Short mmCIF file of C-alpha atoms in Angstrom, two decimals:
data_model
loop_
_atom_site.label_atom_id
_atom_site.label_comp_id
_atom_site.label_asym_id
_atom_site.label_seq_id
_atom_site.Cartn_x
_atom_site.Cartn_y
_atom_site.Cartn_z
CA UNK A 22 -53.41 -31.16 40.70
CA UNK A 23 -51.05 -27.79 41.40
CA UNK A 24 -53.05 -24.70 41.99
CA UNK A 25 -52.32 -21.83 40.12
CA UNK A 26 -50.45 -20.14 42.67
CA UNK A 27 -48.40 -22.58 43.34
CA UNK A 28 -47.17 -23.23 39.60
CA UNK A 29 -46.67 -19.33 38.99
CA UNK A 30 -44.44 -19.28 41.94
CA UNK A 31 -42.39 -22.40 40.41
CA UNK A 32 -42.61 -20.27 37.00
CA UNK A 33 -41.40 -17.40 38.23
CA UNK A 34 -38.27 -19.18 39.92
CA UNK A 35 -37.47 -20.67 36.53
CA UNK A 36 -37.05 -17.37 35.53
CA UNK A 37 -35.08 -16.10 38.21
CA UNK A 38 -32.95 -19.21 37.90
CA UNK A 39 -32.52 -18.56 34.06
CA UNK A 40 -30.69 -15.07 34.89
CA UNK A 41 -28.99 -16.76 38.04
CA UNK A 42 -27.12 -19.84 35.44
CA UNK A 43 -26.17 -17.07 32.70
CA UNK A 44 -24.78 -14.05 35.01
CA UNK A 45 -23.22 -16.59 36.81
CA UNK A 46 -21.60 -18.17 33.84
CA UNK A 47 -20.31 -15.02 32.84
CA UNK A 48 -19.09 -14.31 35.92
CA UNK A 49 -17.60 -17.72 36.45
CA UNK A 50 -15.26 -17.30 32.94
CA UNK A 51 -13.74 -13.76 35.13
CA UNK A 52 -13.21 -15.68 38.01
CA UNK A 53 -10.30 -16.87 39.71
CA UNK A 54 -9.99 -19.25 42.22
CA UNK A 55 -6.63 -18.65 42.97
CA UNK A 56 -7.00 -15.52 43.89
CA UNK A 57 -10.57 -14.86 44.96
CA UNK A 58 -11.25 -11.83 46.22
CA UNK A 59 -8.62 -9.72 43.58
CA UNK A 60 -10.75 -11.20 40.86
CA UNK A 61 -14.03 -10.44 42.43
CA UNK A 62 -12.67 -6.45 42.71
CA UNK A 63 -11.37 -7.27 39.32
CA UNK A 64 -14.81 -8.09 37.42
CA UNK A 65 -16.78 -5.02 39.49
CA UNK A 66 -13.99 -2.20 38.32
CA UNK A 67 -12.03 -3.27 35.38
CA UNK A 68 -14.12 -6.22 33.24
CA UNK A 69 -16.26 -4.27 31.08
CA UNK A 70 -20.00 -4.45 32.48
CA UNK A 71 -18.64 -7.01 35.12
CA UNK A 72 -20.47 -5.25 37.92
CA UNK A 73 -23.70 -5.45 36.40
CA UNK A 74 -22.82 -8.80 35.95
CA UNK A 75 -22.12 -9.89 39.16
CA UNK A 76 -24.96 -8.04 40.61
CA UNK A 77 -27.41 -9.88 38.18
CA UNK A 78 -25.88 -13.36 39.57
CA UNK A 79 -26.16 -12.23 43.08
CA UNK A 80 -30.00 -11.02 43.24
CA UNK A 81 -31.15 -13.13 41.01
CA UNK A 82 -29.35 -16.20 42.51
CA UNK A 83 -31.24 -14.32 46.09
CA UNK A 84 -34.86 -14.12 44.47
CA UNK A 85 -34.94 -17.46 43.38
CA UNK A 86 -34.07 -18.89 46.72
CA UNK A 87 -37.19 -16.50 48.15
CA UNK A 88 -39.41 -18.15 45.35
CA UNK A 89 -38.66 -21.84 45.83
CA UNK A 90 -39.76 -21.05 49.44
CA UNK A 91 -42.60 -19.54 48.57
CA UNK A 92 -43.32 -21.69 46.08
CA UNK A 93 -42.57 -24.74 48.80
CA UNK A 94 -45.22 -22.51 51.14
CA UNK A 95 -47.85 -22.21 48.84
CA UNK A 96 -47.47 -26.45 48.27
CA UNK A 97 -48.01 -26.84 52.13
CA UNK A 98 -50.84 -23.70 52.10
CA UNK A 99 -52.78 -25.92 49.24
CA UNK A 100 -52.95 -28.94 51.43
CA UNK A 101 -52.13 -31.23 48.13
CA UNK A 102 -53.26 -35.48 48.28
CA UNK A 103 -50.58 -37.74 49.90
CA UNK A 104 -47.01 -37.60 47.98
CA UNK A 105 -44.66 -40.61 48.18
CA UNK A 106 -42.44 -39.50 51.57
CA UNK A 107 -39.46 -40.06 48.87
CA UNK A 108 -40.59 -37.43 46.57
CA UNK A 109 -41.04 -35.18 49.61
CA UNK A 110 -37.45 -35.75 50.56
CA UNK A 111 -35.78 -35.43 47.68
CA UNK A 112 -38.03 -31.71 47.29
CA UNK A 113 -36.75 -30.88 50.55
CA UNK A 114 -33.27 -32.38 50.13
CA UNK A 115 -32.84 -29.75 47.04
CA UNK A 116 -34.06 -26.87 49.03
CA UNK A 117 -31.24 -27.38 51.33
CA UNK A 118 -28.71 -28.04 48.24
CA UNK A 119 -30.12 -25.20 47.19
CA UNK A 120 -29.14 -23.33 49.84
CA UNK A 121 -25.57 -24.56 49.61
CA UNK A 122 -25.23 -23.79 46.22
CA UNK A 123 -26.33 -19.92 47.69
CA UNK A 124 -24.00 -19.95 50.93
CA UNK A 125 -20.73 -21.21 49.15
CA UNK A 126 -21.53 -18.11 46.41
CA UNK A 127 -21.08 -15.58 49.15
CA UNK A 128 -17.60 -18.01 50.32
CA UNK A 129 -16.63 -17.35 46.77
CA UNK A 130 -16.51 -13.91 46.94
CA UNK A 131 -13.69 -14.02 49.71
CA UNK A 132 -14.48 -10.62 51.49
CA UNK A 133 -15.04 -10.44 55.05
CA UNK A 134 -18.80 -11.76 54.98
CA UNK A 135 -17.61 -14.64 52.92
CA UNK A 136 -14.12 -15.09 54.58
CA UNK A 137 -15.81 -15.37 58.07
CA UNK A 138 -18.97 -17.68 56.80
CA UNK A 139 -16.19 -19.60 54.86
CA UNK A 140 -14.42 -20.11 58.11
CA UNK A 141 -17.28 -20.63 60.30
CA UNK A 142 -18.57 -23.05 58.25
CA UNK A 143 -15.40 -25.55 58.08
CA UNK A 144 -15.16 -25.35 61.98
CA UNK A 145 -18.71 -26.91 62.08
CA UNK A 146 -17.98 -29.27 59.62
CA UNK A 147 -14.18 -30.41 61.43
CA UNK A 148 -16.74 -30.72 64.73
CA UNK A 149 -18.26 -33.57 63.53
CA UNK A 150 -17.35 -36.71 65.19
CA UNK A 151 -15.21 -39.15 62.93
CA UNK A 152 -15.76 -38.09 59.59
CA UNK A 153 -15.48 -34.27 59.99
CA UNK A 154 -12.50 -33.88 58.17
CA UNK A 155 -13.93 -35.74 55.14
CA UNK A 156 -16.96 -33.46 54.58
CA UNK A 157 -14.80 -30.60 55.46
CA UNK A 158 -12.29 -31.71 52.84
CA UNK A 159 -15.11 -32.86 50.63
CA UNK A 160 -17.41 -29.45 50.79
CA UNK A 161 -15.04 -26.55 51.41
CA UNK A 162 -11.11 -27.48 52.37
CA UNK A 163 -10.64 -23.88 52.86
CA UNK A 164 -7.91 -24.13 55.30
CA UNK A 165 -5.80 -26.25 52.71
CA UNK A 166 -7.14 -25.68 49.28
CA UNK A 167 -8.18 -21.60 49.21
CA UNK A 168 -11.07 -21.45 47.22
CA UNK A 169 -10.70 -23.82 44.73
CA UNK A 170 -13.03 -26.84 45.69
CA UNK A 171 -16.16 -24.24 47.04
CA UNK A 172 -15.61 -23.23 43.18
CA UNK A 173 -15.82 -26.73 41.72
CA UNK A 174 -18.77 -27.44 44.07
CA UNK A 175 -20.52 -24.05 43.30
CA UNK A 176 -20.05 -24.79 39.60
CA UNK A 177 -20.62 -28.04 39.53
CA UNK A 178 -20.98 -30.40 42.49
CA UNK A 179 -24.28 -28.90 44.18
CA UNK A 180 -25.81 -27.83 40.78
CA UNK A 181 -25.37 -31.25 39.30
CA UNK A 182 -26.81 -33.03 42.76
CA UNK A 183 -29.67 -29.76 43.05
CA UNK A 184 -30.41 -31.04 39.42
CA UNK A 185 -30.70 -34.55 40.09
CA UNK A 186 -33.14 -34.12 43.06
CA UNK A 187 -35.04 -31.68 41.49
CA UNK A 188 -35.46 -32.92 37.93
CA UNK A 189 -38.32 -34.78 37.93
CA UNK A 190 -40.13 -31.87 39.32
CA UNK A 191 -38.94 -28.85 37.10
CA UNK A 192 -39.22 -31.01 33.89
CA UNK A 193 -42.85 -30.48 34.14
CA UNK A 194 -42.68 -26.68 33.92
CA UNK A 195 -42.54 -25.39 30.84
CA UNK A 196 -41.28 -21.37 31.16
CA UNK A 197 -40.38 -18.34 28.65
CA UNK A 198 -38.44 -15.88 29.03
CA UNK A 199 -41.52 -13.58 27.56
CA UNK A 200 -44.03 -15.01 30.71
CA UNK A 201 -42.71 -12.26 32.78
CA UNK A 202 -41.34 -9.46 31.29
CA UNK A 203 -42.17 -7.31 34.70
CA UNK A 204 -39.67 -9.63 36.48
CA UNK A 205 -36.98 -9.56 34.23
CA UNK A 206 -37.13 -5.75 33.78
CA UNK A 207 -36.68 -5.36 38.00
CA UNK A 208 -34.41 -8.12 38.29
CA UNK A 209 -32.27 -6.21 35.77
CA UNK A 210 -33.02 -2.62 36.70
CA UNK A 211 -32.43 -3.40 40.30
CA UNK A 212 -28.88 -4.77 39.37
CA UNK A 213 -27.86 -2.12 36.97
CA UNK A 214 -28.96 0.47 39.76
CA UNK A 215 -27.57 -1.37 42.93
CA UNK A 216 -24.19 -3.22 43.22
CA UNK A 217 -23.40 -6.12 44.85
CA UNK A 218 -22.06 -6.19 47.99
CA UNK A 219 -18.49 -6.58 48.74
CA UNK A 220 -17.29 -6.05 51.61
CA UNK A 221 -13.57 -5.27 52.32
CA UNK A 222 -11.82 -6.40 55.89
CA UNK A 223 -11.68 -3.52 58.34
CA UNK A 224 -9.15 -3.11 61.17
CA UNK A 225 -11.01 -2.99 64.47
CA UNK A 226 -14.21 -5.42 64.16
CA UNK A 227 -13.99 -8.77 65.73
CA UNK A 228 -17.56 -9.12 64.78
CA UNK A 229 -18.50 -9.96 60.67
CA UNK A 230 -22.74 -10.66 60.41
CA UNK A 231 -22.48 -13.72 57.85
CA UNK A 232 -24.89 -13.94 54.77
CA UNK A 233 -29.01 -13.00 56.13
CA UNK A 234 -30.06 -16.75 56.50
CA UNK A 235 -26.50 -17.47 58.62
CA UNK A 236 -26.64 -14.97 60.93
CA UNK A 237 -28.77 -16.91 63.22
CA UNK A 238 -26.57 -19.76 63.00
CA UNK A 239 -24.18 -17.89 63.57
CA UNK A 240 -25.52 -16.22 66.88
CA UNK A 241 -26.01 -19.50 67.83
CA UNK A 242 -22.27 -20.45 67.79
CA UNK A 243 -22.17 -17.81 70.22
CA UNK A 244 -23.60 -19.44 73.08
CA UNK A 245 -23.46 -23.85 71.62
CA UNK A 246 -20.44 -25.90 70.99
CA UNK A 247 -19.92 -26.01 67.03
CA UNK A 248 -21.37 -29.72 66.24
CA UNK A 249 -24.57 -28.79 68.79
CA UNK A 250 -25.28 -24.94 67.14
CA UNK A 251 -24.14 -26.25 63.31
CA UNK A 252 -25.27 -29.92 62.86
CA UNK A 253 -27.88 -30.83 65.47
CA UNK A 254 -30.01 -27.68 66.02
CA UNK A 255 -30.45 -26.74 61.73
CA UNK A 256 -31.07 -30.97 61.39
CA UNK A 257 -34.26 -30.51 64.21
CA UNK A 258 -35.57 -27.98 61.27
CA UNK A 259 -34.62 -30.30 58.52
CA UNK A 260 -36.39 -33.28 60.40
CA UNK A 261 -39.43 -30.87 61.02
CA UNK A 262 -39.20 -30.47 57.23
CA UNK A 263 -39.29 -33.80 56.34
CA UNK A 264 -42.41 -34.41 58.43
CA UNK A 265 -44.88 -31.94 57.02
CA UNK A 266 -44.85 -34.73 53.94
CA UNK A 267 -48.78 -34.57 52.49
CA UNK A 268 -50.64 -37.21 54.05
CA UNK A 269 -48.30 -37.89 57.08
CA UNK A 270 -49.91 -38.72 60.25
CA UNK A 271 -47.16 -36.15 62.01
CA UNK A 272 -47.70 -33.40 59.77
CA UNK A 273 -49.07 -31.29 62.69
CA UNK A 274 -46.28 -31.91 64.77
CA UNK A 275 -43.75 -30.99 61.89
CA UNK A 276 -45.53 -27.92 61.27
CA UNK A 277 -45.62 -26.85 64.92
CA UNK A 278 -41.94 -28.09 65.10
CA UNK A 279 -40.94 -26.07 62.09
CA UNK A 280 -42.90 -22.82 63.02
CA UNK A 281 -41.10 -22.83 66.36
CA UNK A 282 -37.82 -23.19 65.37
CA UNK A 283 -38.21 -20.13 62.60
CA UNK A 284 -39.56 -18.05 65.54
CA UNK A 285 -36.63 -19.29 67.71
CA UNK A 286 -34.12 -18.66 64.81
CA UNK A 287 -35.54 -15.22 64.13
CA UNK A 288 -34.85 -13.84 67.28
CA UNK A 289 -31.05 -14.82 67.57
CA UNK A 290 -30.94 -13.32 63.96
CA UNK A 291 -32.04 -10.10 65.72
CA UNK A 292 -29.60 -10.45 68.45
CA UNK A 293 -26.99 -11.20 65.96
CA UNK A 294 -27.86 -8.42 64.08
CA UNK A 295 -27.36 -5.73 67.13
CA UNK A 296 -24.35 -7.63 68.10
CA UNK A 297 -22.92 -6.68 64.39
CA UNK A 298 -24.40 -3.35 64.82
CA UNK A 299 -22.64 -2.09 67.97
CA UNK A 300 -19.60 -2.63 66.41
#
């Protein structure tokens, strides 16, 4: 039985994932792939309302991330009955998709932030011992394809497998737009107010802070060889993850796994984050 916080946390990500699939749609029909970061300027100063637009994708596409973690927290908080470990996977496995389908947004935008992440984030991939260039050329191919296949995937490839892992969970929430009026009114305000952020290349800084959840990675890179930092220290988290499944006889040692990885991660966010700022 789901507690009622954790179902209005699911609710409330409906909603925010509503506004994320229509802005984004919207904003998808301005877009060119071609030509990434033109269009992107494009739809904030010359499509008519295109910066509201955009800014509506991008924090609402941000708050429902935040929920589906809180609503994931608030899961583990109530302690549920045992779950099949393959239903806990496939939960987990679409909080991670999930996360793609947010990190190869910023890519899409093609400014600095999402140049460098972009960038970054192939290297890792190519680092991976035999079948690097595959995923590289099956997630991103930035080096020989632009932007074109992030767009696909964005569009299509990690919402369609996002969907599939997380269908037989969402299909039991039933949500109105009416259920929370206060959210949509913020969500809204908050983009009309505040645009999104773009960020152009400037001459003179070597150093380009990625999106918020990649800038520990990213400070990791620092110090780690790419397959080490990219693919072995964020898989320790996704194992810890993957043990905290209800009824597990390791749950313990997942959650004390998880919890001090976060507090690892958090501090070489902070160091990456004065790194960027003595620029």
């Amino acid at each position: 039985m789901k507690s009622l916080v954790e179902i209005k946390w699911g609710a409330r990500a409906m909603v925010a994932l509503y506004l994320s699939l229509l802005s984004g749609l919207i904003v998808a029909l301005q877009y060119n792939p071609a030509h990434p970061y033109y269009s992107t300027s494009i739809i904030d100063t010359l499509v008519p309302f295109g910066g509201f637009w955009r800014s509506l994708h991008f924090y609402s596409s941000q708050l429902f991330f935040l929920l589906i973690v809180l609503h994931f927290i608030a899961v583990l908080c109530n302690n549920p009955p045992s779950l099949p470990t393959y239903s806990w996977i496939t939960l987990v496995s679409s909080m991670l998709v999930a996360l793609l389908l947010l990190f190869s947004g910023y890519i899409l935008r093609a400014d600095a932030v999402g140049s460098s992440a972009g960038r970054i984030a192939e290297n890792i991939l190519l680092s991976v011992p035999y079948i690097g260039r595959t995923l590289a050329s099956l997630l991103l191919d930035i080096e020989y394809g632009g932007m074109k296949r992030v767009y696909v995937n964005h569009l299509v490839g990690f919402g369609l497998l996002w969907l599939v892992l997380i269908w037989p969970h969402i299909r039991r929430y039933m949500v109105g737009w009416r259920q929370f009026p206060w959210l949509l009114l913020t969500v809204t305000t908050w983009s009309a107010l505040i645009p999104a952020p773009m960020e152009p290349s400037k001459i003179g800084v070597f150093h380009i802070n990625g999106p918020w959840f990649f800038i520990g990675l990213q400070e990791t890179l620092r110090h780690v060889p790419p397959f080490w930092a990219g693919i072995v220290w964020p898989s320790i988290f996704v194992g810890g993850l993957f043990l905290l499944v209800p009824g597990n006889a390791w749950r313990r040692r997942g959650a004390f796994l998880v919890l001090g990885w976060l507090i690892l991660y958090l501090a070489l966010t902070i160091l990456g984050l004065m790194a960027g700022a003595g620029q």
